[in-house]
Amino acid sequence: SVVFKHSNNRYLIGMHDTLGAQLHRMRQTIDRGVSDVRESVAEHNALLEAFVSGDTESPALMMRAHIEQARSRSLSEARRAE
């Protein structure tokens, strides 16, 4: 992590940040199973409908909300496991 941040390479830093979050979520899933399946599926379905609707702004807003909600659920799950 320190190496990436001191590389001053925004692509490497971005890749590290993205992979770190994904790996964290995968570890949680392996260790404790998925506890937010219903919420996640509902959010994915809503995203799909937004894309199909042709609206150009709604999918981006919904994707940001989905990412934030998934992050929030993931952090809550991690806190409960501590």
PDB file of C-alpha atoms in Angstrom:
ATOM      1  CA  SER A   1       0.000   0.000   0.000  1.00  0.00           C
ATOM      2  CA  VAL A   2       2.776   2.442   0.897  1.00  0.00           C
ATOM      3  CA  VAL A   3       4.675   1.509  -2.250  1.00  0.00           C
ATOM      4  CA  PHE A   4       1.676   2.238  -4.455  1.00  0.00           C
ATOM      5  CA  LYS A   5       0.934   5.553  -2.770  1.00  0.00           C
ATOM      6  CA  HIS A   6       4.534   6.721  -3.079  1.00  0.00           C
ATOM      7  CA  SER A   7       4.765   5.656  -6.712  1.00  0.00           C
ATOM      8  CA  ASN A   8       2.902   8.833  -7.729  1.00  0.00           C
ATOM      9  CA  ASN A   9       1.225   6.698 -10.380  1.00  0.00           C
ATOM     10  CA  ARG A  10      -2.506   7.402 -10.255  1.00  0.00           C
ATOM     11  CA  TYR A  11      -3.279   4.231 -12.241  1.00  0.00           C
ATOM     12  CA  LEU A  12      -1.477   1.987  -9.759  1.00  0.00           C
ATOM     13  CA  ILE A  13      -3.010   3.819  -6.814  1.00  0.00           C
ATOM     14  CA  GLY A  14      -6.490   3.500  -8.304  1.00  0.00           C
ATOM     15  CA  MET A  15      -5.962  -0.179  -9.079  1.00  0.00           C
ATOM     16  CA  HIS A  16      -4.755  -0.810  -5.527  1.00  0.00           C
ATOM     17  CA  ASP A  17      -7.722   0.993  -3.983  1.00  0.00           C
ATOM     18  CA  THR A  18     -10.235  -0.803  -6.188  1.00  0.00           C
ATOM     19  CA  LEU A  19      -8.743  -4.247  -5.687  1.00  0.00           C
ATOM     20  CA  GLY A  20      -8.423  -3.696  -1.954  1.00  0.00           C
ATOM     21  CA  ALA A  21     -12.149  -3.052  -1.595  1.00  0.00           C
ATOM     22  CA  GLN A  22     -13.050  -6.012  -3.788  1.00  0.00           C
ATOM     23  CA  LEU A  23     -10.721  -8.358  -1.929  1.00  0.00           C
ATOM     24  CA  HIS A  24     -12.132  -7.208   1.391  1.00  0.00           C
ATOM     25  CA  ARG A  25     -15.664  -7.973   0.230  1.00  0.00           C
ATOM     26  CA  MET A  26     -14.590 -11.386  -1.098  1.00  0.00           C
ATOM     27  CA  ARG A  27     -12.906 -12.266   2.217  1.00  0.00           C
ATOM     28  CA  GLN A  28     -16.060 -11.293   4.099  1.00  0.00           C
ATOM     29  CA  THR A  29     -18.142 -13.484   1.809  1.00  0.00           C
ATOM     30  CA  ILE A  30     -15.836 -16.461   2.247  1.00  0.00           C
ATOM     31  CA  ASP A  31     -15.536 -16.048   6.018  1.00  0.00           C
ATOM     32  CA  ARG A  32     -19.160 -15.290   6.895  1.00  0.00           C
ATOM     33  CA  GLY A  33     -21.257 -15.815   3.807  1.00  0.00           C
ATOM     34  CA  VAL A  34     -23.298 -13.166   2.067  1.00  0.00           C
ATOM     35  CA  SER A  35     -25.791 -11.475   4.362  1.00  0.00           C
ATOM     36  CA  ASP A  36     -27.100  -8.782   2.017  1.00  0.00           C
ATOM     37  CA  VAL A  37     -28.243 -10.846  -0.945  1.00  0.00           C
ATOM     38  CA  ARG A  38     -31.794  -9.466  -1.023  1.00  0.00           C
ATOM     39  CA  GLU A  39     -30.657  -5.856  -0.856  1.00  0.00           C
ATOM     40  CA  SER A  40     -27.952  -6.348  -3.447  1.00  0.00           C
ATOM     41  CA  VAL A  41     -30.205  -8.168  -5.912  1.00  0.00           C
ATOM     42  CA  ALA A  42     -32.867  -5.458  -5.556  1.00  0.00           C
ATOM     43  CA  GLU A  43     -30.257  -2.764  -6.201  1.00  0.00           C
ATOM     44  CA  HIS A  44     -28.896  -4.646  -9.239  1.00  0.00           C
ATOM     45  CA  ASN A  45     -32.407  -5.053 -10.652  1.00  0.00           C
ATOM     46  CA  ALA A  46     -33.102  -1.346 -10.175  1.00  0.00           C
ATOM     47  CA  LEU A  47     -29.820  -0.529 -11.924  1.00  0.00           C
ATOM     48  CA  LEU A  48     -30.737  -2.752 -14.854  1.00  0.00           C
ATOM     49  CA  GLU A  49     -34.124  -1.069 -15.176  1.00  0.00           C
ATOM     50  CA  ALA A  50     -32.474   2.353 -15.078  1.00  0.00           C
ATOM     51  CA  PHE A  51     -30.115   1.400 -17.910  1.00  0.00           C
ATOM     52  CA  VAL A  52     -32.934  -0.072 -19.988  1.00  0.00           C
ATOM     53  CA  SER A  53     -35.066   3.048 -19.491  1.00  0.00           C
ATOM     54  CA  GLY A  54     -32.657   5.117 -21.561  1.00  0.00           C
ATOM     55  CA  ASP A  55     -32.273   7.728 -18.845  1.00  0.00           C
ATOM     56  CA  THR A  56     -28.688   8.939 -18.978  1.00  0.00           C
ATOM     57  CA  GLU A  57     -28.405  10.318 -15.427  1.00  0.00           C
ATOM     58  CA  SER A  58     -30.322   7.839 -13.300  1.00  0.00           C
ATOM     59  CA  PRO A  59     -27.989   4.835 -13.808  1.00  0.00           C
ATOM     60  CA  ALA A  60     -24.943   6.809 -12.660  1.00  0.00           C
ATOM     61  CA  LEU A  61     -26.739   8.093  -9.569  1.00  0.00           C
ATOM     62  CA  MET A  62     -28.070   4.644  -8.753  1.00  0.00           C
ATOM     63  CA  MET A  63     -24.657   3.042  -9.230  1.00  0.00           C
ATOM     64  CA  ARG A  64     -23.086   5.508  -6.817  1.00  0.00           C
ATOM     65  CA  ALA A  65     -25.848   4.819  -4.301  1.00  0.00           C
ATOM     66  CA  HIS A  66     -25.446   1.055  -4.730  1.00  0.00           C
ATOM     67  CA  ILE A  67     -21.688   1.234  -4.179  1.00  0.00           C
ATOM     68  CA  GLU A  68     -22.148   3.367  -1.077  1.00  0.00           C
ATOM     69  CA  GLN A  69     -24.877   1.083   0.300  1.00  0.00           C
ATOM     70  CA  ALA A  70     -22.766  -2.031  -0.339  1.00  0.00           C
ATOM     71  CA  ARG A  71     -19.825  -0.332   1.356  1.00  0.00           C
ATOM     72  CA  SER A  72     -21.967   0.616   4.329  1.00  0.00           C
ATOM     73  CA  ARG A  73     -23.339  -2.920   4.671  1.00  0.00           C
ATOM     74  CA  SER A  74     -19.846  -4.358   4.360  1.00  0.00           C
ATOM     75  CA  LEU A  75     -18.455  -2.062   7.064  1.00  0.00           C
ATOM     76  CA  SER A  76     -21.392  -2.818   9.360  1.00  0.00           C
ATOM     77  CA  GLU A  77     -20.816  -6.532   8.863  1.00  0.00           C
ATOM     78  CA  ALA A  78     -17.104  -6.132   9.635  1.00  0.00           C
ATOM     79  CA  ARG A  79     -17.894  -4.208  12.844  1.00  0.00           C
ATOM     80  CA  ARG A  80     -20.332  -6.905  13.991  1.00  0.00           C
ATOM     81  CA  ALA A  81     -17.673  -9.573  13.400  1.00  0.00           C
ATOM     82  CA  GLU A  82     -15.099  -7.819  15.589  1.00  0.00           C
TER      83      GLU A  82
END
